[in-house]
Short mmCIF file of C-alpha atoms in Angstrom, two decimals:
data_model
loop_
_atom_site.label_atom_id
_atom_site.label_comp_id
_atom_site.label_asym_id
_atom_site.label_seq_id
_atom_site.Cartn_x
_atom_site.Cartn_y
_atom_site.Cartn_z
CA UNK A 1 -10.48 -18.11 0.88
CA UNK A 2 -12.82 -20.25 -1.72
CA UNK A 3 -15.96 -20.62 0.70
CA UNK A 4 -17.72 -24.10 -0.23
CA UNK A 5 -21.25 -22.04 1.06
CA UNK A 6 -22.30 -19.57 -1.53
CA UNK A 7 -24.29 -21.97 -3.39
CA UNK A 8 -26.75 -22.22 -0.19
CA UNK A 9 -26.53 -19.38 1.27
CA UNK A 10 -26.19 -16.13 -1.22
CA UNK A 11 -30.56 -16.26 -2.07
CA UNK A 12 -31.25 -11.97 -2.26
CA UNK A 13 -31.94 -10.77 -5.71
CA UNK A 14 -28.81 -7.88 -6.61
CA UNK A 15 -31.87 -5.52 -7.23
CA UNK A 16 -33.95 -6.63 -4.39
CA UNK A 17 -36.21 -3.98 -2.86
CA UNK A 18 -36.15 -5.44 0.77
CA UNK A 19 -32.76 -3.06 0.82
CA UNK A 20 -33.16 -0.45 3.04
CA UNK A 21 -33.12 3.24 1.59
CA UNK A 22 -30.14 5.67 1.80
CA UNK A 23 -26.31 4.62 1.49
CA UNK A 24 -25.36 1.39 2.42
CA UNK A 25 -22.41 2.35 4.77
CA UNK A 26 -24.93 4.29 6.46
CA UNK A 27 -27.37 1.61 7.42
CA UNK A 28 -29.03 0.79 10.61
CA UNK A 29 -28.49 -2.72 12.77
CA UNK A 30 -31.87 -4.38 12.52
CA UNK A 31 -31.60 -4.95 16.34
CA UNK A 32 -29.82 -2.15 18.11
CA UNK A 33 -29.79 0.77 15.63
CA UNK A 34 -26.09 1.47 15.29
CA UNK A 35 -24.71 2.94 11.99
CA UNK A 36 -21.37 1.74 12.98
CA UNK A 37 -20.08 -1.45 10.63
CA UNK A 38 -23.03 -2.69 9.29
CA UNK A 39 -23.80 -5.76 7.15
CA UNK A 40 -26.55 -7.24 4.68
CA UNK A 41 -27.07 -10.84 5.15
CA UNK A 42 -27.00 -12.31 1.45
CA UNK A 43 -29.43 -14.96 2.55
CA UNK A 44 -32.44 -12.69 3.84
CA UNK A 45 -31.21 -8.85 3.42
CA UNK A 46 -31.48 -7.99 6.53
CA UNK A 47 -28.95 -5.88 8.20
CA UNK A 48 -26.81 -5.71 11.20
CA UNK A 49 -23.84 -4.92 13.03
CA UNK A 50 -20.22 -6.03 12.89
CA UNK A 51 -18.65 -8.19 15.61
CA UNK A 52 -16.51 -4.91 17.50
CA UNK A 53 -19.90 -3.14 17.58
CA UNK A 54 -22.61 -5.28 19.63
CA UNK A 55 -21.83 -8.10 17.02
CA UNK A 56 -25.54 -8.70 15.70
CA UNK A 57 -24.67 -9.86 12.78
CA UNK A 58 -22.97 -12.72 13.98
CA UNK A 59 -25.88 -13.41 16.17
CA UNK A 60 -27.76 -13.44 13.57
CA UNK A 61 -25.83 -16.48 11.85
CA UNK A 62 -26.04 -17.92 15.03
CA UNK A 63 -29.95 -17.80 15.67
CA UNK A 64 -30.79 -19.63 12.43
CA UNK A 65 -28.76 -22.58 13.10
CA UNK A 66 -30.82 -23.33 16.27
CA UNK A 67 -33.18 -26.12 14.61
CA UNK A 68 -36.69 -25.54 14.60
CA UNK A 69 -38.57 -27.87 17.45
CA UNK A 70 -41.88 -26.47 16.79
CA UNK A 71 -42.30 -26.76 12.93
CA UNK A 72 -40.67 -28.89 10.39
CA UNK A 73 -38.22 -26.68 8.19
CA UNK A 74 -39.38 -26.67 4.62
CA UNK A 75 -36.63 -27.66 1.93
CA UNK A 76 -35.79 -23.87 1.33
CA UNK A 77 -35.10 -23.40 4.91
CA UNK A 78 -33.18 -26.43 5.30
CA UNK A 79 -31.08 -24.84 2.35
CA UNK A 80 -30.87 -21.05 3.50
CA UNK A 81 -28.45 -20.83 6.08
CA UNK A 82 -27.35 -17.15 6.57
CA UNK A 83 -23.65 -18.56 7.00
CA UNK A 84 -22.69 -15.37 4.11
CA UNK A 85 -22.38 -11.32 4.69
CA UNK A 86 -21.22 -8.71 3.20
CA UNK A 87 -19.31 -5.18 5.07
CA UNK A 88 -21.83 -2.68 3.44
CA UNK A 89 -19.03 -0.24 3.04
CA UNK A 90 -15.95 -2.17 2.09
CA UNK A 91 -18.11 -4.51 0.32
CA UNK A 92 -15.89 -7.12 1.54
CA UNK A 93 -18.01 -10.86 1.90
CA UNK A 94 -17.09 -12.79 5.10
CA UNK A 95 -18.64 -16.64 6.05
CA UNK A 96 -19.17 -17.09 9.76
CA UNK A 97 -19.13 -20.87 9.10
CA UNK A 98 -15.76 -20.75 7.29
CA UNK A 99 -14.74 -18.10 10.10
CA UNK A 100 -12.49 -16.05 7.17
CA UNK A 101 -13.36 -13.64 4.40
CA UNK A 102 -14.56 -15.22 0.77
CA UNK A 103 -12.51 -14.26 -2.57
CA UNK A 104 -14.96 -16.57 -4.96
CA UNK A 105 -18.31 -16.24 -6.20
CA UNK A 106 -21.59 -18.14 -7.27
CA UNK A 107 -21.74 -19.60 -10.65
CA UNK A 108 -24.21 -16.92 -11.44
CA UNK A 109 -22.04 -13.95 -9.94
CA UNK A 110 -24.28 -12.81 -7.41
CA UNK A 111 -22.01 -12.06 -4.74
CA UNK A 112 -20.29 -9.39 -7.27
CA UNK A 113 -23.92 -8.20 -8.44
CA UNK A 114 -24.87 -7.30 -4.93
CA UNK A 115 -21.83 -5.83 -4.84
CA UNK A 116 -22.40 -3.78 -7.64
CA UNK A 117 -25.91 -2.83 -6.58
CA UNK A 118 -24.79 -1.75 -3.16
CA UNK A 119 -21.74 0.19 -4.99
CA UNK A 120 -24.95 2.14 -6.98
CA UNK A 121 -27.12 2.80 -4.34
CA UNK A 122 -24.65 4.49 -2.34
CA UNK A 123 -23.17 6.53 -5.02
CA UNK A 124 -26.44 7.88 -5.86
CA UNK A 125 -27.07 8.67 -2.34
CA UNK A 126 -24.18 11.14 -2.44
CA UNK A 127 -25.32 12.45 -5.53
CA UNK A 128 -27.45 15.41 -5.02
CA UNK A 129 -25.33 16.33 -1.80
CA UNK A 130 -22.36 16.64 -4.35
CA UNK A 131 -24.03 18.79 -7.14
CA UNK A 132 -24.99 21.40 -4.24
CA UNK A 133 -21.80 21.64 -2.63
CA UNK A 134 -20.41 22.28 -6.28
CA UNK A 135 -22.08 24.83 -6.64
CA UNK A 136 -21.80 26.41 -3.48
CA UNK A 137 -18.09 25.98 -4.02
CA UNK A 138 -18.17 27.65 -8.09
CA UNK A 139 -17.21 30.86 -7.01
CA UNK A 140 -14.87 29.79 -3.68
CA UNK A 141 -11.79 30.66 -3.39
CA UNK A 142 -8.67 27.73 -3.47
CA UNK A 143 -8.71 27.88 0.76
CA UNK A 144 -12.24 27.52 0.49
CA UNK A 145 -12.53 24.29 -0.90
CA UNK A 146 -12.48 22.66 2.19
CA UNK A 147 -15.87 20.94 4.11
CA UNK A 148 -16.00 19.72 7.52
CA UNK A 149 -17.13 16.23 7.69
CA UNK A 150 -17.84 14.78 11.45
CA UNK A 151 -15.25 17.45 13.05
CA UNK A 152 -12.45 17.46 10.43
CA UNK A 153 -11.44 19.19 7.48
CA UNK A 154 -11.61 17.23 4.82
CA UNK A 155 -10.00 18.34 1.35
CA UNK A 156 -12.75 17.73 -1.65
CA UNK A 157 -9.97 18.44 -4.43
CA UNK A 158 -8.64 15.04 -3.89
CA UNK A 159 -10.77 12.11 -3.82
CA UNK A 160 -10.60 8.52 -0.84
CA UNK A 161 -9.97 4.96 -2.15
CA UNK A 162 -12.71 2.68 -0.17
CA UNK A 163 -11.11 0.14 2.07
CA UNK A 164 -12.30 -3.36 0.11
CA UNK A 165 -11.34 -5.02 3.35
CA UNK A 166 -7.63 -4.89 4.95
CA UNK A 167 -6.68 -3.39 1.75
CA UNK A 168 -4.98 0.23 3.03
CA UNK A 169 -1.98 -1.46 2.10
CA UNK A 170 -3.11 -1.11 -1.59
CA UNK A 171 -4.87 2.30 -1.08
CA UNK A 172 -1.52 3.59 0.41
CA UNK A 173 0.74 2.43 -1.85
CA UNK A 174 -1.86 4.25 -4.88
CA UNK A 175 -2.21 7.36 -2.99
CA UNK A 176 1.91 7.86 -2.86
CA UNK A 177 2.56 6.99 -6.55
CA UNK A 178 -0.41 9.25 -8.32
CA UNK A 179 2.56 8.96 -10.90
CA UNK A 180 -3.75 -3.72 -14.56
CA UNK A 181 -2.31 -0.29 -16.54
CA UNK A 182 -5.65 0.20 -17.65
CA UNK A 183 -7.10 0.15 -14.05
CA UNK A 184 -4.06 1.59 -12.39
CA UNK A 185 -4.75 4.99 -15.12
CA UNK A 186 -8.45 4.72 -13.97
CA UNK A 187 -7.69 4.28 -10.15
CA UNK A 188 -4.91 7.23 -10.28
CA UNK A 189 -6.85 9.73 -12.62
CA UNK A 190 -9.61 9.63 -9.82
CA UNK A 191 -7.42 10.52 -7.10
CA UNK A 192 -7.53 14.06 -7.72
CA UNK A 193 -10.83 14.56 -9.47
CA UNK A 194 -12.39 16.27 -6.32
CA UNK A 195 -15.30 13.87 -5.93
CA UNK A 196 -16.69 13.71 -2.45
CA UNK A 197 -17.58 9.99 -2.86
CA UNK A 198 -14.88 7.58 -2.05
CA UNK A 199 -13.53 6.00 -5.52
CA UNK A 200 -13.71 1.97 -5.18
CA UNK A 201 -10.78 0.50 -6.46
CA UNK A 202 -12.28 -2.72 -6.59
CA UNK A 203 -11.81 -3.73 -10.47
CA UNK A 204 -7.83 -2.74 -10.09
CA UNK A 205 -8.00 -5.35 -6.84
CA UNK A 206 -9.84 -7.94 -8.45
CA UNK A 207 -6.95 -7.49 -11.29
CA UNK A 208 -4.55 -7.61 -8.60
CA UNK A 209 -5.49 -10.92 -7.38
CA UNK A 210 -5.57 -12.83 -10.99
CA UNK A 211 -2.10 -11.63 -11.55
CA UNK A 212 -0.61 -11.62 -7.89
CA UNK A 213 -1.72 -14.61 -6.17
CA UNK A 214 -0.33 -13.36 -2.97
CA UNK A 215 -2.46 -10.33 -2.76
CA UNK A 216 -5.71 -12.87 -2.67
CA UNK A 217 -7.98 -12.20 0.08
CA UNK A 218 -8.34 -9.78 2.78
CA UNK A 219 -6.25 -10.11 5.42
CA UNK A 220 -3.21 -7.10 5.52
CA UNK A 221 -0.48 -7.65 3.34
CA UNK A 222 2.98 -5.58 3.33
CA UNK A 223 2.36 -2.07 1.55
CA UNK A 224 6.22 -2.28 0.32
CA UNK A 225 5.69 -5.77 -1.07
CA UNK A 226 2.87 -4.81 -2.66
CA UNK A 227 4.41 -2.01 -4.47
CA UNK A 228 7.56 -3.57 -5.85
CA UNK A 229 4.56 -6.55 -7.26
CA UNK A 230 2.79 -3.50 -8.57
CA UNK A 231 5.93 -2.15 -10.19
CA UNK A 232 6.98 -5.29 -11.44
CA UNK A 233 3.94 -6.08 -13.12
CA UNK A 234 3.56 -2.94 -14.56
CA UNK A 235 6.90 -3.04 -16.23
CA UNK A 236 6.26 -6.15 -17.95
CA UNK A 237 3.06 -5.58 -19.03
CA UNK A 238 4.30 -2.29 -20.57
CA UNK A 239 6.98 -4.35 -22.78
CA UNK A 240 3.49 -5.55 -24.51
CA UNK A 241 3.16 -9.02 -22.53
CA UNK A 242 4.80 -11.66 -19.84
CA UNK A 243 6.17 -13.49 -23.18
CA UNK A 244 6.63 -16.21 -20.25
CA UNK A 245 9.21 -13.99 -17.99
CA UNK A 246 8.74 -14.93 -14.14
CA UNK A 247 7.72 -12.41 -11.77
CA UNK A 248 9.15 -13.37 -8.74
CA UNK A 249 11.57 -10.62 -8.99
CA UNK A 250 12.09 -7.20 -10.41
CA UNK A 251 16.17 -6.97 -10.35
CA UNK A 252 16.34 -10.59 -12.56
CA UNK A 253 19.94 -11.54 -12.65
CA UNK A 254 19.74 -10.95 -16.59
CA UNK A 255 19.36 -7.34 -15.97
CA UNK A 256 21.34 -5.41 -17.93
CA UNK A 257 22.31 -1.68 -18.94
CA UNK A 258 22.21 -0.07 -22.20
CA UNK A 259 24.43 2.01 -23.85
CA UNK A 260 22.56 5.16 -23.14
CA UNK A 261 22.82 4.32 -19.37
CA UNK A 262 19.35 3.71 -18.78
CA UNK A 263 18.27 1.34 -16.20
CA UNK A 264 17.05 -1.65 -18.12
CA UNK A 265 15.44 -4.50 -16.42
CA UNK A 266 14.83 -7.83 -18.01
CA UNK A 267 16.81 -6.21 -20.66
CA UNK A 268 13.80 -3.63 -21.41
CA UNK A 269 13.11 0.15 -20.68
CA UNK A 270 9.87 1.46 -19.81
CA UNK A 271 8.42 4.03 -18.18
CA UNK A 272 8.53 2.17 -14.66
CA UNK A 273 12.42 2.19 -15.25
CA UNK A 274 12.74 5.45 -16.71
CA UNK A 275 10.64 7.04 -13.42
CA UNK A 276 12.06 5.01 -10.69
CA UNK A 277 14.79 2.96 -12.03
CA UNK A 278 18.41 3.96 -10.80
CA UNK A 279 21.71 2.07 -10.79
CA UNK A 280 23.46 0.67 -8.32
CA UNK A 281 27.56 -0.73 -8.05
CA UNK A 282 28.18 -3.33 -5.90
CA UNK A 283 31.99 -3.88 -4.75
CA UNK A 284 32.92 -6.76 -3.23
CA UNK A 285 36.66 -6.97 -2.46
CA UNK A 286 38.75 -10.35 -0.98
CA UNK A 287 40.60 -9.80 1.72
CA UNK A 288 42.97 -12.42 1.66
CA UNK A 289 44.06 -11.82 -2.20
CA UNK A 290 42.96 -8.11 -2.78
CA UNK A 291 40.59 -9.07 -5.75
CA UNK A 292 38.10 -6.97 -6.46
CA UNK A 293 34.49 -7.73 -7.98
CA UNK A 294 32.51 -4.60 -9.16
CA UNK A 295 28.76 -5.48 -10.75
CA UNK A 296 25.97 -3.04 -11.33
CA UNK A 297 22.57 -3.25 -10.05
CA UNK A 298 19.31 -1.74 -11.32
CA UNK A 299 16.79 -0.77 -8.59
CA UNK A 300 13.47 0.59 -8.05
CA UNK A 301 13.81 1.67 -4.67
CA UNK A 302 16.49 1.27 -1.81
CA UNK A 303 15.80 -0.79 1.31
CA UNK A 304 17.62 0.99 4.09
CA UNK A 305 18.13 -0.28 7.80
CA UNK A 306 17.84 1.42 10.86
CA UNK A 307 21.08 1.67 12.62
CA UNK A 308 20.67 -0.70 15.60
CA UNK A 309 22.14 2.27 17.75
CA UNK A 310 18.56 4.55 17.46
CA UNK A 311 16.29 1.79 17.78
CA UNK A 312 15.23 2.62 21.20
CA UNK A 313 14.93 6.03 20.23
CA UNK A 314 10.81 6.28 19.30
CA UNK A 315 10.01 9.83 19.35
CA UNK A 316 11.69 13.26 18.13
CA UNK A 317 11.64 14.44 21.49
CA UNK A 318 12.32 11.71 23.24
CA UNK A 319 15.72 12.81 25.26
CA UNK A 320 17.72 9.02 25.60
CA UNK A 321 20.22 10.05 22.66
CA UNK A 322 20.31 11.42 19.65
CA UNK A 323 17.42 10.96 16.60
CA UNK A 324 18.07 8.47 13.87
CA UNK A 325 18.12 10.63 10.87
CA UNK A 326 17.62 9.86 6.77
CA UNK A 327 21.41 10.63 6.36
CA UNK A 328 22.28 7.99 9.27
CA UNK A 329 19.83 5.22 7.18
CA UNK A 330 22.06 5.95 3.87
CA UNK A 331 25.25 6.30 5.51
CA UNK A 332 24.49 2.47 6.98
CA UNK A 333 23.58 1.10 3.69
CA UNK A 334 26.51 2.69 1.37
CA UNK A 335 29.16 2.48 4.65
CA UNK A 336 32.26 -0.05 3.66
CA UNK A 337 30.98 -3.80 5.50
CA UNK A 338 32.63 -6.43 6.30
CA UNK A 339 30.81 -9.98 5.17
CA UNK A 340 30.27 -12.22 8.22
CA UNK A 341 31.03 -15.99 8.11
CA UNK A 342 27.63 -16.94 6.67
CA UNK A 343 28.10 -14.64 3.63
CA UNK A 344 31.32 -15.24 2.37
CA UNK A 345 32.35 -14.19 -0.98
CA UNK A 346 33.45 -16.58 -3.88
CA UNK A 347 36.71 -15.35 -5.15
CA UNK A 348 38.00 -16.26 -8.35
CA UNK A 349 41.59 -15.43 -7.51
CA UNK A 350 41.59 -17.36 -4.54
CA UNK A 351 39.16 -20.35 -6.43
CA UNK A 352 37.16 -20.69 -2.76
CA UNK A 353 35.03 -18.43 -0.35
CA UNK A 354 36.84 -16.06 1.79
CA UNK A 355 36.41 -12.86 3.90
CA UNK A 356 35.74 -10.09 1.98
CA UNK A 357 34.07 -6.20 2.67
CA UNK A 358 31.44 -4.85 0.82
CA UNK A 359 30.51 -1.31 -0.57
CA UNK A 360 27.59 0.10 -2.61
CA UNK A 361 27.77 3.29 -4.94
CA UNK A 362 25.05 4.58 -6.62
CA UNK A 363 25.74 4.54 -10.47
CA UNK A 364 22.66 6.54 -11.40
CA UNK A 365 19.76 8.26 -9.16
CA UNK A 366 15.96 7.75 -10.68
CA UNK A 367 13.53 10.69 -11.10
CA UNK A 368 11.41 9.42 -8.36
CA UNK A 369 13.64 8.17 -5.68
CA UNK A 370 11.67 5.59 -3.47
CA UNK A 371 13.14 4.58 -0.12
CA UNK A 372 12.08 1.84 2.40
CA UNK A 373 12.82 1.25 5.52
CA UNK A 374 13.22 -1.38 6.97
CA UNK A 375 11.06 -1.51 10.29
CA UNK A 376 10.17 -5.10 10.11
CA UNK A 377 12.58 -7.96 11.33
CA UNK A 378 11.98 -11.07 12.05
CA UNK A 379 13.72 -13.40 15.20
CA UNK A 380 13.69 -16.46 16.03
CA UNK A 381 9.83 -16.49 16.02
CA UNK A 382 8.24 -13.56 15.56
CA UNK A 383 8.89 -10.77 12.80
CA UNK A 384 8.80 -7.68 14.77
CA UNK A 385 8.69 -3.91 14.20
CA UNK A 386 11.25 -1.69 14.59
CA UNK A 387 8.95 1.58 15.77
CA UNK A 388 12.40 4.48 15.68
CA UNK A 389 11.33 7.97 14.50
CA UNK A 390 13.50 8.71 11.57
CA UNK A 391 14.13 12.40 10.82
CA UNK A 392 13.16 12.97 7.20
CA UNK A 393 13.85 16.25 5.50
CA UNK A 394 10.65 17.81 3.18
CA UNK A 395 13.13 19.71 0.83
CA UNK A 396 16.64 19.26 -0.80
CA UNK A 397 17.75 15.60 0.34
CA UNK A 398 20.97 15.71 -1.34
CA UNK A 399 22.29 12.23 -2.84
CA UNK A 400 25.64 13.97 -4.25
CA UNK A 401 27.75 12.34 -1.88
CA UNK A 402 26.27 8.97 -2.66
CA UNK A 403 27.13 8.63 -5.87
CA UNK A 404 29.82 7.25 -7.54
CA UNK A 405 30.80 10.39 -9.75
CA UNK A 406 29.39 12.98 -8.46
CA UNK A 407 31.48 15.15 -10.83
CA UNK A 408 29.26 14.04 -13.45
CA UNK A 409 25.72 15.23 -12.09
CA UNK A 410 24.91 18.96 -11.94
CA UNK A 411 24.18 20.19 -8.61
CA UNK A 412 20.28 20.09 -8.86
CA UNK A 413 20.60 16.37 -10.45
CA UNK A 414 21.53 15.20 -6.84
CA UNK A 415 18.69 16.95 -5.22
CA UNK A 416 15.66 16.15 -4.53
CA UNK A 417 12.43 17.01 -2.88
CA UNK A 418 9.59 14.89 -0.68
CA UNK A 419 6.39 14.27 -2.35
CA UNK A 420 4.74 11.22 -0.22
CA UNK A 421 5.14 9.28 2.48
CA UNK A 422 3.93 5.84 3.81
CA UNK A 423 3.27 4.77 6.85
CA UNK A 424 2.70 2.08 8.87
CA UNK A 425 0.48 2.17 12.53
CA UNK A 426 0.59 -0.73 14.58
CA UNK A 427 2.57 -3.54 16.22
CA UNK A 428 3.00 -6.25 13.36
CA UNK A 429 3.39 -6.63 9.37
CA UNK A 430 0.26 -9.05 9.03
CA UNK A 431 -1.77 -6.60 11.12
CA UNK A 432 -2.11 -2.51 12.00
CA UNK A 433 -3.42 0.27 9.04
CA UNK A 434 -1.71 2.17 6.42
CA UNK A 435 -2.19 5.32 5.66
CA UNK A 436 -0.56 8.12 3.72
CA UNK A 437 0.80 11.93 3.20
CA UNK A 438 0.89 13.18 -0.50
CA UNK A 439 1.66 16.78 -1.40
CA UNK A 440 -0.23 18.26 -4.79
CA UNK A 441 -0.21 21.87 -6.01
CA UNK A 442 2.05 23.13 -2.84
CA UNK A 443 -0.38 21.68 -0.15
CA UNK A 444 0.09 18.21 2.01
CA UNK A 445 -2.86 15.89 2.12
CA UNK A 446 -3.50 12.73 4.57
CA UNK A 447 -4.90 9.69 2.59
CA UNK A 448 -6.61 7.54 5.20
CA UNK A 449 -8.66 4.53 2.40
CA UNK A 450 -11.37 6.55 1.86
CA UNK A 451 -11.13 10.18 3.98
CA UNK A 452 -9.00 12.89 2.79
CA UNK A 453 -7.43 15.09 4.94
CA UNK A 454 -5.68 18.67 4.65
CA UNK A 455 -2.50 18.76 6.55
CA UNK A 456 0.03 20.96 7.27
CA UNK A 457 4.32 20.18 6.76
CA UNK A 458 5.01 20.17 10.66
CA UNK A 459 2.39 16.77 10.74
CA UNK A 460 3.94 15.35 8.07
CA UNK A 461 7.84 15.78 9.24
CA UNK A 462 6.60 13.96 12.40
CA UNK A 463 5.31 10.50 10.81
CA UNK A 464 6.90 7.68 11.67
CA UNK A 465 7.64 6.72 7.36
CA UNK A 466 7.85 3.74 6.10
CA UNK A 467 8.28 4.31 2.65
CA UNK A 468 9.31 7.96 1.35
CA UNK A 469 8.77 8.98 -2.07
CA UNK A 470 11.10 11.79 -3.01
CA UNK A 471 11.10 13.36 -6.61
CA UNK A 472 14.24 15.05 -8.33
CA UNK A 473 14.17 18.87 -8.25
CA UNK A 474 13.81 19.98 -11.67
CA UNK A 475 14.75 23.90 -11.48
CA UNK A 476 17.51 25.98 -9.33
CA UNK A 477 16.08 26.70 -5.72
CA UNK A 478 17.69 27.82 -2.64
CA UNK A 479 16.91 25.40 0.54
CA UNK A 480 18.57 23.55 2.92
CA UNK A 481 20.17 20.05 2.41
CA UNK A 482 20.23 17.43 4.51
#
């Protein structure tokens, strides 16, 4: 939201030594003392805490609009009105007048400098815990890299992304593809560098929302929309420029394939195709005439329903019929369907729109194959969730009997093996967290913004995914298929 307020109430100096010490996100409410959520007022510096803690800050705003009986306000104080604050660990800015969070900034940039400045002070905080637990760890052994942090083991060869404010979305969506380029190289090179500091992806989001207008703000957005926008943009700015191409779509209806089979999109290869691009045949046949229509596809990922049938089914162990499995998702979307009244097909035969079934093939499976599913559906008013535990295997999904000539692929073309998963928690799209699994260098990490976790396989198997990443296997192993 553009707040109209800045101008009066954002007053602090970036530098200003009314701060207090240590790390921002570990600040003390002025009032009460909590460490939990605290904010700077960008009018006076003072700090407090967020609305679901005892909600000083708030209180705060609220106290300095009371007019003053006793003493005329002078012309500053008329002007200063503490309306502005800013989350002193997502460094997100929120106006209590405006009642929503602010995406603009002062003529002079001063929300972003005290941004900046808080960004400093608590990355120096961390840094002489960091050099001594590098050392300690010089001479450690790989199952020894490990620290506890508040109870849990927390993994210090991979690295957090901050939470800039209802953006896990984002941070999920970066912490499943460690496969804007500039910042997206910068953002996924620090994933793994092992700092203990939270990496602030804030100059990929500010990116983000020049070039997506959709992504503007801070309130959650869907972590699969997000990624095909990501994707997309990354694919065109890779062919050197927009050179005016929209961007409202990834699979433009000028797609085309070239003659080495590659999956071209807007008539280019790059390495966003080349990774994740596979290609799909679409056959539509009449059923009046017998005509049939056959057109290929390219795709980044698949968007695969639940079968109505398990949608009551929530759990693995719940007993009310069998689970939903990854097989039963692709046998729904490739399955032979019938068109209902409201989609009928154009046939060229028959010169008008008839009945006709329809059936997909896959032409071509990616390196990297992504798959989605589809838990959100909307009714009449509401878009709801569709919260069915879908069996996923970790190793050797096999995609052989998907394709459309499986002759033609070798045996280990077809399978492939889980590297990350996505996942949503919570009721609705525009609300809940995201979070992620990831596996590097044979071991399964959980990517919650900005704490890393070490996890084992029989957590992972048990998410409730949203989006699954899985990767072609590239050498001969012995495992079992789905």
């Amino acid at each position: 939201m553009e707040c109209p307020h800045l101008s009066s109430s954002v007053c602090i100096a970036p530098d200003s030594a009314k701060f207090p010490n240590g790390s921002p996100s570990s600040w003390c409410c002025s009032v009460c003392r909590s460490n939990k959520s605290p904010w700077v007022c960008l009018t006076c510096s003072s700090v407090h805490c967020g609305r679901y803690v005892n909600g000083h800050a708030k209180k705060h705003y609220e106290d300095a609009q009371v007019p003053l009986t006793n003493h005329k306000k002078s012309e500053k104080q008329e002007k200063a009105q503490h309306t502005v604050c800013m989350d002193c660990s997502s460094y997100s800015t929120y106006c209590y007048r405006c009642d929503d969070f602010v995406i603009n900034d002062t003529k002079l940039g001063l929300v972003q400098k005290v941004r900046e400045h808080l960004q400093n002070l608590e990355n120096s905080a961390f840094t002489a815990d960091r050099h001594r637990k590098r050392k300690l760890l010089e001479n450690s052994s790989l199952n020894s890299k490990l620290l506890k942090v508040n109870g849990s083991t927390t993994a210090i060869c991979a690295t957090g992304l901050r939470n800039l404010g209802n953006t896990c979305f984002m941070n999920a969506i970066l912490q499943s593809l460690r496969s804007l380029v500039e910042e997206f190289r910068k953002t996924l090179c620090a994933l793994w560098q092992g700092s203990q500091t939270a990496f602030s992806p804030e100059s990929l989001f500010y990116v983000i929302w020049k070039i997506m207008p959709n992504f503007r703000g801070y309130q959650q957005q869907d972590a699969h929309e997000f990624m095909r926008y990501l994707l997309d943009h990354l694919h065109l700015e890779l062919q050197g420029g927009f050179n005016g191409i929209s961007r409202s779509s990834v699979l433009q209806e000028n797609s085309t394939l070239s003659a080495s089979n590659k999956c071209c999109i807007n008539g280019a290869s790059t390495v966003v195709t080349a990774i994740f691009g596979g290609i799909l045949q679409n056959e539509v046949n009449c059923l009046i005439c017998g005509t049939e229509s056959r057109k290929f596809d390219p795709f980044l990922d698949l968007s695969l329903d639940i079968p109505s049938q398990f949608r009551n089914k929530r759990s693995k162990n719940q007993e009310n019929g069998p689970v939903c499995s990854l097989r039963d998702c692709l046998r729904s979307f490739t399955d032979l369907e019938e068109l209902d009244e409201t989609e009928l097909y154009m046939c060229h035969k028959c010169k008008k729109k008839q009945k006709s079934t329809k059936k997909f093939w896959i032409q071509k499976l990616p390196k990297v194959l992504c798959l989605h599913l589809k838990r959100f559906h909307w009714t009449a008013y509401l878009r709801n969730k569709v919260d069915t535990y879908v069996e996923f295997p970790l190793r050797g999904l096999d995609m052989k009997c998907y394709l459309l000539e499986p002759e033609n692929s070798g045996p280990e073309n077809c399978l492939y093996d889980l590297a990350a998963v996505v996942v949503h928690h919570g009721s609705g799209v525009g609300s809940g967290h995201y979070t992620a699994y990831a596996t590097h260098e044979g071991r399964w990490f959980h990517f919650n913004d900005s704490t890393v976790t070490l996890t084992d396989e029989d957590t992972v198997v048990k998410a409730k995914a949203y989006i699954l990443f899985y990767v072609e296997r590239q050498a001969k192993a012995g495992s079992d298929k789905l």
